[in-house]
């Protein structure tokens, strides 16, 4: 398939807007934003900007912001403030704000901070070279933050150095409206890429040396292609019709995790990795209901049982919110007990933070900061004790590790197991991209150490 005929890459972009000037993108938030920043760099490189490693070297600075928790607007302003001196030294310097705060605040950002030259939303990334050209032509206070609700979701992966493992967007936006979450307002309605585009994209990445892809979306397992394929169908096709060595995905939603997907994961091992990030948010069914998560504690546990039955070696991680409005001490204890019951090796836990537009921000029973902090500390302490014990089982095991990088400072290789365990081991850079048997010598909760065994 000829991608250009499907208009996957915006038609800018080979104009000389940049004249070789430096561009620096400062990235906050989730993997989606990391991918978006790569897209921004790639598009701006096509328009003859040069990516640089620090803001001091740049004539164009872009802040790719996140607003999922705590004081995001404040963070944007404090970063822009740091560039005051640079702007005085170099009056040509342009500053743009994109990402979820750009989408959420639009022109409000300019009202309060005149140093910002332009603001663009999450659906306006492909218009960036045009906006930047306008900014350098002297236009000030430009804003492009309309959602492109009708436009199909066509985004060939644009990444400068994909390395061994890379992320591939398959869905964008979210229609779930969990009552705490700003994402449906900052990323818009959920859309899926056509299945054939995803396959083509992965094949091109394989041609650039990629061995592992992580399929990415706010809610990957509600993926629906225009041809009717669902997420399980997509996973099966990627496993069977491409030569990719490993497939991961994030983030999946418990309510959309079904037996069909588990069956596809089982049938396509070891290509599909034995690792699932499955956020539960709260271990209490009443709290889950007020969060509008669409499952109860019991239903979540049933899904875990279904997964563990088919894939006994599966490793699970999760996201948790503590101090959601109205959460009692007893309800919080249900969260503690769910962590133990499932045996998560990794947790990402956060204090509830009221977000603009969301229902929960207006709920009664907002919890004070001291209680939230206390619950978060207790959760991390309990999890840490458990994780230390859980990972001991890796010591002495031999795991298949896809080698991803060589750290010159430490003289170490790093890579990951199917279960997403990060492993450090001695070795040389020629092994990058190879999958090697590694005997684990020491296990810590966040990393394992090991030694590469000779291939049989
Ligand atoms: N789509 C994913 C989550 C995306 S946001 C899912 O449904 O699981 C990433 C995580 O940030 C969430 O899982 C949640 O734990 C946390 N989060 C989102 N909004 C939050 C808020 N208002 N306060 C605290 N944590 C929040
Ligand atoms: Fe936010 Fe819920 Fe959508 Fe995840 S599923 S992005 S938590 S609204
Ligand atoms: Fe943040 Fe937007 Fe991602 S709010 S977590 S950057 S989707």
Coordinates of C-alpha atoms and ligand atoms in Angstrom, one line a residue:
X1 CA 0.0 0.0 0.0
X2 CA 1.2 3.5 -0.8
X3 CA 0.8 5.5 2.3
X4 CA 1.1 8.8 0.6
X5 CA -2.0 8.1 -1.4
X6 CA -3.9 7.7 1.9
X7 CA -2.5 11.0 3.2
X8 CA -1.0 9.5 6.4
X9 CA 1.8 12.1 6.6
X10 CA 0.7 15.7 6.4
X11 CA 1.6 17.4 3.2
X12 CA 3.9 20.1 4.6
X13 CA 6.4 19.6 5.1
X14 CA 9.4 19.8 3.0
X15 CA 9.4 23.6 3.1
X16 CA 12.2 25.6 4.7
X17 CA 10.5 27.2 7.6
X18 CA 13.3 26.5 10.1
X19 CA 16.4 27.5 8.2
X20 CA 18.2 25.0 10.4
X21 CA 17.2 26.8 13.6
X22 CA 17.1 24.7 16.8
X23 CA 13.9 23.2 18.2
X24 CA 13.5 21.8 21.7
X25 CA 10.4 20.0 22.9
X26 CA 9.8 19.6 26.6
X27 CA 7.5 16.6 27.3
X28 CA 5.2 15.9 30.3
X29 CA 2.6 13.1 30.8
X30 CA 2.0 9.8 29.3
X31 CA 3.4 7.7 26.5
X32 CA 0.9 9.2 24.1
X33 CA 2.6 12.6 24.7
X34 CA 6.0 11.1 24.3
X35 CA 4.9 9.8 20.9
X36 CA 3.3 13.1 20.0
X37 CA 6.6 14.9 20.8
X38 CA 8.4 12.6 18.4
X39 CA 5.8 13.5 15.8
X40 CA 6.4 17.2 16.5
X41 CA 10.2 16.8 16.2
X42 CA 9.8 14.7 13.0
X43 CA 7.4 17.2 11.3
X44 CA 9.6 20.2 12.3
X45 CA 12.7 18.4 11.0
X46 CA 10.9 18.0 7.7
X47 CA 10.4 21.8 7.8
X48 CA 14.2 22.2 8.3
X49 CA 14.4 22.7 12.1
X50 CA 17.2 21.0 14.0
X51 CA 16.3 19.1 17.1
X52 CA 18.6 20.2 20.0
X53 CA 19.3 18.8 23.4
X54 CA 18.7 21.9 25.6
X55 CA 16.4 25.0 25.5
X56 CA 19.5 27.3 25.5
X57 CA 20.3 26.0 21.9
X58 CA 16.8 26.5 20.6
X59 CA 15.0 29.2 18.6
X60 CA 11.7 27.3 19.0
X61 CA 10.6 25.8 22.4
X62 CA 7.5 23.7 22.6
X63 CA 6.0 22.6 25.9
X64 CA 4.0 19.4 25.4
X65 CA 1.9 19.5 28.5
X66 CA -0.1 17.1 30.6
X67 CA -3.1 17.9 32.8
X68 CA -4.1 14.6 34.3
X69 CA -3.1 15.6 37.9
X70 CA -2.1 18.6 40.0
X71 CA -1.4 22.2 39.0
X72 CA -0.7 21.6 35.3
X73 CA -1.2 25.2 34.3
X74 CA 1.1 26.3 37.1
X75 CA 3.8 23.9 35.7
X76 CA 3.5 25.4 32.2
X77 CA 3.8 29.0 33.5
X78 CA 6.8 28.1 35.7
X79 CA 8.6 26.5 32.8
X80 CA 7.8 29.5 30.5
X81 CA 9.0 31.8 33.2
X82 CA 12.4 30.0 33.2
X83 CA 12.8 31.0 29.5
X84 CA 12.5 34.8 30.2
X85 CA 16.3 35.4 30.0
X86 CA 16.6 33.3 26.9
X87 CA 13.8 35.4 25.2
X88 CA 15.6 38.6 26.3
X89 CA 18.9 37.3 24.7
X90 CA 17.2 36.0 21.6
X91 CA 14.1 38.1 20.7
X92 CA 13.5 35.7 17.8
X93 CA 12.8 32.8 20.2
X94 CA 9.3 31.5 19.9
X95 CA 7.5 29.5 22.6
X96 CA 4.5 27.3 21.9
X97 CA 2.3 25.2 24.3
X98 CA 0.7 22.0 23.1
X99 CA -0.6 18.8 24.6
X100 CA -3.5 18.4 27.1
X101 CA -3.1 21.8 28.9
X102 CA -3.0 23.5 25.5
X103 CA -6.2 21.7 24.5
X104 CA -7.9 22.5 27.9
X105 CA -6.9 26.1 28.4
X106 CA -6.7 27.4 24.8
X107 CA -6.4 31.2 24.6
X108 CA -6.5 31.5 28.5
X109 CA -2.9 30.5 28.5
X110 CA -1.9 33.6 26.5
X111 CA -4.0 35.9 28.7
X112 CA -2.0 35.1 31.7
X113 CA 1.4 34.7 30.0
X114 CA 2.3 37.0 27.2
X115 CA 5.6 35.2 26.5
X116 CA 3.6 32.3 24.9
X117 CA 3.5 32.9 21.1
X118 CA 1.2 30.1 20.2
X119 CA -1.1 27.4 21.6
X120 CA -2.2 24.2 19.9
X121 CA -4.4 21.3 20.9
X122 CA -4.0 17.6 20.7
X123 CA -5.7 17.4 17.3
X124 CA -3.5 20.2 15.8
X125 CA -0.1 18.6 15.8
X126 CA 0.0 18.1 12.1
X127 CA -0.6 21.9 11.7
X128 CA 2.4 22.7 13.7
X129 CA 4.8 23.5 10.9
X130 CA 2.2 26.0 9.4
X131 CA 1.7 27.6 12.8
X132 CA 5.4 27.9 13.4
X133 CA 5.8 29.5 10.0
X134 CA 3.1 32.0 10.9
X135 CA 4.8 32.7 14.3
X136 CA 8.2 33.3 12.7
X137 CA 6.5 35.6 10.1
X138 CA 5.5 37.8 13.0
X139 CA 2.0 36.6 13.9
X140 CA 1.5 36.5 17.7
X141 CA -1.0 34.8 19.9
X142 CA -2.1 32.1 17.5
X143 CA -4.4 29.4 18.9
X144 CA -5.5 26.1 17.1
X145 CA -7.3 23.9 19.6
X146 CA -10.4 22.7 17.8
X147 CA -11.1 18.9 17.9
X148 CA -11.2 17.4 14.4
X149 CA -14.1 15.2 15.3
X150 CA -14.9 14.2 11.7
X151 CA -11.3 13.6 10.5
X152 CA -10.3 9.9 10.3
X153 CA -7.5 8.9 12.6
X154 CA -4.6 8.6 10.2
X155 CA -1.2 8.8 12.0
X156 CA 1.7 6.9 10.5
X157 CA 4.2 6.5 13.3
X158 CA 6.7 9.3 13.0
X159 CA 9.7 8.6 15.2
X160 CA 13.2 9.7 14.6
X161 CA 15.1 6.7 16.1
X162 CA 12.7 3.9 16.8
X163 CA 15.4 1.7 18.4
X164 CA 14.5 -1.9 19.2
X165 CA 11.2 -1.3 20.9
X166 CA 8.7 1.4 19.9
X167 CA 5.1 2.6 20.5
X168 CA 2.4 2.5 17.9
X169 CA -0.8 4.5 18.4
X170 CA -3.9 2.5 17.6
X171 CA -6.6 4.6 19.2
X172 CA -6.9 8.1 20.4
X173 CA -9.3 9.8 22.8
X174 CA -11.6 8.2 25.3
X175 CA -15.4 7.9 25.6
X176 CA -15.5 6.4 29.1
X177 CA -15.8 9.5 31.2
X178 CA -14.6 8.1 34.5
X179 CA -15.7 10.8 36.9
X180 CA -12.2 11.8 38.0
X181 CA -10.5 12.0 34.5
X182 CA -9.8 14.9 32.3
X183 CA -8.6 12.8 29.3
X184 CA -12.0 12.7 27.5
X185 CA -11.9 16.5 27.5
X186 CA -8.3 16.9 26.4
X187 CA -8.1 14.1 23.8
X188 CA -11.7 14.1 22.5
X189 CA -13.8 11.3 21.2
X190 CA -12.3 7.8 20.8
X191 CA -11.1 6.9 17.3
X192 CA -9.3 3.9 16.0
X193 CA -6.8 3.6 13.1
X194 CA -7.8 1.3 10.2
X195 CA -6.3 -2.2 10.8
X196 CA -4.4 -2.1 7.5
X197 CA -2.7 1.1 8.5
X198 CA -1.5 -0.4 11.7
X199 CA -0.1 -3.5 10.0
X200 CA 1.6 -1.3 7.3
X201 CA 3.1 0.9 10.0
X202 CA 4.5 -2.1 11.9
X203 CA 6.0 -3.5 8.8
X204 CA 7.8 -0.3 8.1
X205 CA 9.1 -0.2 11.6
X206 CA 10.3 -3.7 11.3
X207 CA 12.2 -2.6 8.2
X208 CA 13.9 0.0 10.4
X209 CA 15.1 -2.6 12.9
X210 CA 12.2 -2.6 15.4
X211 CA 11.7 -6.0 17.2
X212 CA 9.0 -5.1 19.6
X213 CA 5.9 -2.8 19.4
X214 CA 3.6 -1.6 22.1
X215 CA 0.2 -0.8 20.8
X216 CA -0.9 2.4 22.4
X217 CA -4.2 4.1 23.3
X218 CA -6.1 5.5 26.3
X219 CA -8.3 2.4 26.1
X220 CA -6.6 0.0 23.6
X221 CA -9.0 -2.9 24.0
X222 CA -12.0 -0.9 22.9
X223 CA -10.2 -0.6 19.5
X224 CA -12.6 -1.1 16.5
X225 CA -11.3 -0.9 12.9
X226 CA -13.5 0.4 10.1
X227 CA -13.4 -3.2 8.8
X228 CA -15.1 -4.4 12.0
X229 CA -12.0 -6.0 13.6
X230 CA -11.8 -5.6 17.4
X231 CA -8.7 -5.5 19.5
X232 CA -8.3 -9.2 19.8
X233 CA -8.5 -9.5 16.0
X234 CA -5.9 -6.8 15.6
X235 CA -3.5 -8.5 18.0
X236 CA -4.0 -11.8 16.2
X237 CA -3.2 -10.1 12.8
X238 CA -0.2 -8.4 14.1
X239 CA 1.1 -11.6 15.6
X240 CA 0.4 -13.7 12.5
X241 CA 0.9 -11.4 9.6
X242 CA 3.9 -9.4 10.6
X243 CA 7.4 -10.5 11.5
X244 CA 7.5 -8.5 14.7
X245 CA 9.1 -10.5 17.5
X246 CA 7.2 -9.1 20.5
X247 CA 3.9 -7.4 21.0
X248 CA 2.8 -5.4 24.0
X249 CA -0.2 -3.1 24.6
X250 CA -1.2 -0.3 27.0
X251 CA -3.5 0.8 28.5
X252 CA -6.3 -1.8 28.6
X253 CA -9.5 -1.3 30.5
X254 CA -10.9 -4.1 32.7
X255 CA -14.4 -3.7 31.4
X256 CA -13.3 -4.5 27.9
X257 CA -10.9 -7.3 28.8
X258 CA -12.6 -10.5 27.5
X259 CA -12.1 -14.2 27.0
X260 CA -11.5 -13.7 23.3
X261 CA -8.5 -11.4 24.0
X262 CA -7.1 -13.8 26.6
X263 CA -7.4 -16.7 24.1
X264 CA -5.6 -14.7 21.4
X265 CA -2.8 -13.8 23.9
X266 CA -2.5 -17.5 24.9
X267 CA -2.5 -18.8 21.3
X268 CA 0.2 -16.3 20.2
X269 CA 2.8 -16.8 22.9
X270 CA 5.6 -16.0 23.1
X271 CA 5.1 -13.2 20.5
X272 CA 2.4 -11.5 22.7
X273 CA 4.1 -10.8 26.0
X274 CA 3.1 -12.1 29.3
X275 CA 2.5 -8.7 30.8
X276 CA -0.7 -6.7 31.3
X277 CA -1.2 -3.2 32.8
X278 CA -4.8 -3.3 34.0
X279 CA -5.7 -0.3 36.2
X280 CA -8.3 -1.0 38.9
X281 CA -8.3 2.5 40.6
X282 CA -10.1 1.3 43.7
X283 CA -10.7 -2.0 45.4
X284 CA -14.1 -1.0 46.7
X285 CA -17.3 -1.5 44.6
X286 CA -19.1 1.6 45.8
X287 CA -16.2 3.8 45.0
X288 CA -15.8 2.1 41.6
X289 CA -19.4 2.9 40.9
X290 CA -19.0 6.6 41.8
X291 CA -15.9 6.6 39.6
X292 CA -18.0 5.3 36.7
X293 CA -15.5 2.5 36.0
X294 CA -18.1 0.0 34.7
X295 CA -17.0 -3.0 36.9
X296 CA -17.1 -4.0 40.6
X297 CA -14.3 -5.4 42.7
X298 CA -15.7 -8.9 42.1
X299 CA -15.8 -8.4 38.4
X300 CA -12.3 -7.1 38.3
X301 CA -11.1 -10.2 40.3
X302 CA -13.0 -12.5 37.9
X303 CA -11.1 -10.9 35.0
X304 CA -7.8 -11.5 36.8
X305 CA -8.8 -15.1 37.4
X306 CA -9.6 -15.6 33.7
X307 CA -6.2 -14.1 32.7
X308 CA -4.2 -16.1 35.3
X309 CA -5.9 -19.4 34.3
X310 CA -4.9 -19.0 30.7
X311 CA -1.5 -17.4 31.2
X312 CA -0.1 -18.6 34.6
X313 CA 3.2 -16.6 34.2
X314 CA 1.5 -13.4 33.5
X315 CA 2.8 -10.3 35.4
X316 CA 0.3 -7.6 36.3
X317 CA 0.7 -3.9 37.0
X318 CA -2.0 -1.4 37.8
X319 CA -3.0 2.3 38.5
X320 CA -4.7 3.2 41.7
X321 CA -6.2 6.4 43.0
X322 CA -6.4 7.1 46.8
X323 CA -8.6 9.6 48.5
X324 CA -11.3 9.7 45.9
X325 CA -14.2 11.9 47.2
X326 CA -16.1 10.0 49.9
X327 CA -13.6 7.2 50.2
X328 CA -13.7 6.0 53.8
X329 CA -10.8 4.3 55.7
X330 CA -12.6 1.0 55.3
X331 CA -13.0 1.5 51.6
X332 CA -9.3 2.4 51.3
X333 CA -8.5 -0.9 53.1
X334 CA -10.3 -2.7 50.2
X335 CA -7.8 -1.1 47.9
X336 CA -4.9 -2.4 50.1
X337 CA -6.4 -5.9 50.2
X338 CA -7.0 -6.0 46.4
X339 CA -3.3 -5.2 45.8
X340 CA -2.4 -8.2 48.0
X341 CA -5.0 -10.5 46.5
X342 CA -3.9 -10.0 42.9
X343 CA -0.1 -9.7 43.8
X344 CA 0.8 -6.8 41.5
X345 CA 4.5 -6.6 41.0
X346 CA 4.3 -2.9 40.1
X347 CA 1.7 -0.3 41.1
X348 CA 1.3 3.3 39.9
X349 CA -0.6 5.1 42.7
X350 CA -1.8 8.7 42.9
X351 CA -3.6 11.0 45.3
X352 CA -7.0 12.0 43.8
X353 CA -6.7 15.4 42.2
X354 CA -9.8 17.4 41.2
X355 CA -9.7 18.1 37.5
X356 CA -11.6 20.8 35.5
X357 CA -14.9 19.7 33.7
X358 CA -15.0 16.4 35.6
X359 CA -18.0 15.3 37.8
X360 CA -15.9 14.2 40.7
X361 CA -14.4 17.6 41.2
X362 CA -17.9 18.7 42.3
X363 CA -18.6 15.7 44.5
X364 CA -19.2 16.2 48.2
X365 CA -16.8 14.6 50.7
X366 CA -13.5 15.8 49.1
X367 CA -10.7 14.3 51.2
X368 CA -8.1 16.4 52.9
X369 CA -4.5 16.4 51.7
X370 CA -3.1 14.9 54.9
X371 CA -5.4 11.9 54.7
X372 CA -4.6 11.4 51.0
X373 CA -0.9 11.5 51.6
X374 CA -1.2 9.1 54.6
X375 CA -3.1 6.6 52.4
X376 CA -0.7 6.9 49.6
X377 CA 2.3 6.3 51.9
X378 CA 0.6 3.2 53.5
X379 CA -0.2 1.8 50.1
X380 CA 3.3 2.2 48.8
X381 CA 4.8 0.7 52.0
X382 CA 2.5 -2.3 51.9
X383 CA 3.2 -2.9 48.2
X384 CA 6.9 -2.5 48.6
X385 CA 7.0 -5.3 51.2
X386 CA 5.0 -7.6 49.0
X387 CA 7.0 -6.8 45.8
X388 CA 10.3 -7.5 47.5
X389 CA 9.1 -11.0 48.3
X390 CA 7.4 -11.6 44.9
X391 CA 10.5 -10.8 42.8
X392 CA 12.7 -13.2 44.8
X393 CA 11.3 -16.0 42.7
X394 CA 13.2 -14.6 39.7
X395 CA 16.6 -15.4 41.3
X396 CA 18.1 -18.4 39.6
X397 CA 15.5 -18.4 36.7
X398 CA 16.6 -18.1 33.1
X399 CA 14.6 -15.5 31.2
X400 CA 14.6 -14.6 27.5
X401 CA 15.7 -11.0 27.4
X402 CA 15.3 -8.7 24.4
X403 CA 18.4 -6.5 24.6
X404 CA 17.5 -2.8 24.1
X405 CA 20.4 -0.6 25.0
X406 CA 24.0 -0.3 26.2
X407 CA 24.7 2.1 29.0
X408 CA 28.2 3.4 28.4
X409 CA 28.6 4.9 31.9
X410 CA 27.8 1.6 33.7
X411 CA 29.2 -0.6 31.0
X412 CA 25.9 -2.6 31.1
X413 CA 23.4 -3.9 28.7
X414 CA 19.7 -3.5 29.5
X415 CA 16.7 -5.3 28.2
X416 CA 13.3 -6.7 29.2
X417 CA 11.7 -10.0 29.7
X418 CA 8.3 -11.0 28.3
X419 CA 6.9 -10.0 31.7
X420 CA 8.3 -6.5 31.3
X421 CA 11.0 -7.0 33.9
X422 CA 13.9 -4.6 33.3
X423 CA 17.2 -6.5 33.4
X424 CA 20.8 -5.2 33.6
X425 CA 23.6 -7.5 32.6
X426 CA 27.3 -7.2 31.4
X427 CA 27.8 -7.5 27.7
X428 CA 28.7 -5.6 24.6
X429 CA 26.6 -3.3 22.3
X430 CA 26.7 -5.8 19.4
X431 CA 23.9 -7.7 21.2
X432 CA 21.4 -4.9 21.0
X433 CA 18.3 -6.2 19.2
X434 CA 19.0 -9.8 20.0
X435 CA 16.9 -12.0 22.4
X436 CA 19.2 -13.8 24.8
X437 CA 18.8 -16.3 27.6
X438 CA 19.8 -14.5 30.8
X439 CA 20.3 -16.1 34.2
X440 CA 18.9 -13.9 36.9
X441 CA 21.4 -13.4 39.8
X442 CA 19.7 -10.7 41.9
X443 CA 16.2 -9.4 42.0
X444 CA 15.0 -6.0 43.2
X445 CA 11.4 -4.8 42.9
X446 CA 12.2 -2.4 40.0
X447 CA 15.1 -4.2 38.3
X448 CA 16.8 -7.6 37.9
X449 CA 20.5 -8.3 37.4
X450 CA 21.7 -11.2 35.4
X451 CA 24.3 -12.9 33.2
X452 CA 23.9 -13.8 29.6
X453 CA 24.1 -17.5 29.0
X454 CA 25.7 -19.0 25.8
X455 CA 22.9 -19.7 23.2
X456 CA 22.4 -23.5 22.9
Ligands
LIG1 N1 -6.9 5.2 30.3 C1 -6.3 4.7 31.4 C2 -5.7 5.8 32.3 C3 -5.2 7.1 31.8 S1 -4.8 8.3 33.0 C4 -7.3 3.9 32.2 O1 -8.5 4.0 32.1 O2 -6.8 3.1 33.0 C5 -3.5 7.5 33.9 C6 -3.8 7.3 35.4 O3 -3.8 8.5 36.0 C7 -5.2 6.7 35.7 O4 -5.2 5.3 35.6 C8 -5.4 7.2 37.1 O5 -4.9 6.2 38.0 C9 -4.6 8.5 37.2 N2 -5.6 9.6 37.2 C10 -6.4 10.1 36.2 N3 -7.1 11.1 36.7 C11 -6.7 11.4 38.0 C12 -7.1 12.3 38.9 N4 -8.0 13.2 38.7 N5 -6.4 12.2 40.1 C13 -5.5 11.3 40.4 N6 -5.1 10.4 39.5 C14 -5.7 10.4 38.3
LIG2 FE1 -9.6 8.5 31.8 FE2 -11.3 6.6 32.3 FE3 -10.8 7.2 29.8 FE4 -8.9 6.0 31.3 S1 -10.9 5.1 30.7 S2 -8.6 7.8 30.0 S3 -9.3 6.9 33.3 S4 -11.8 8.5 31.3
LIG3 FE1 -1.6 13.7 30.5 FE2 -3.0 14.0 28.4 FE3 -1.6 11.8 28.7 S1 -3.6 14.6 30.4 S2 -1.6 11.6 30.9 S3 -0.7 13.9 28.5 S4 -3.6 12.0 27.7

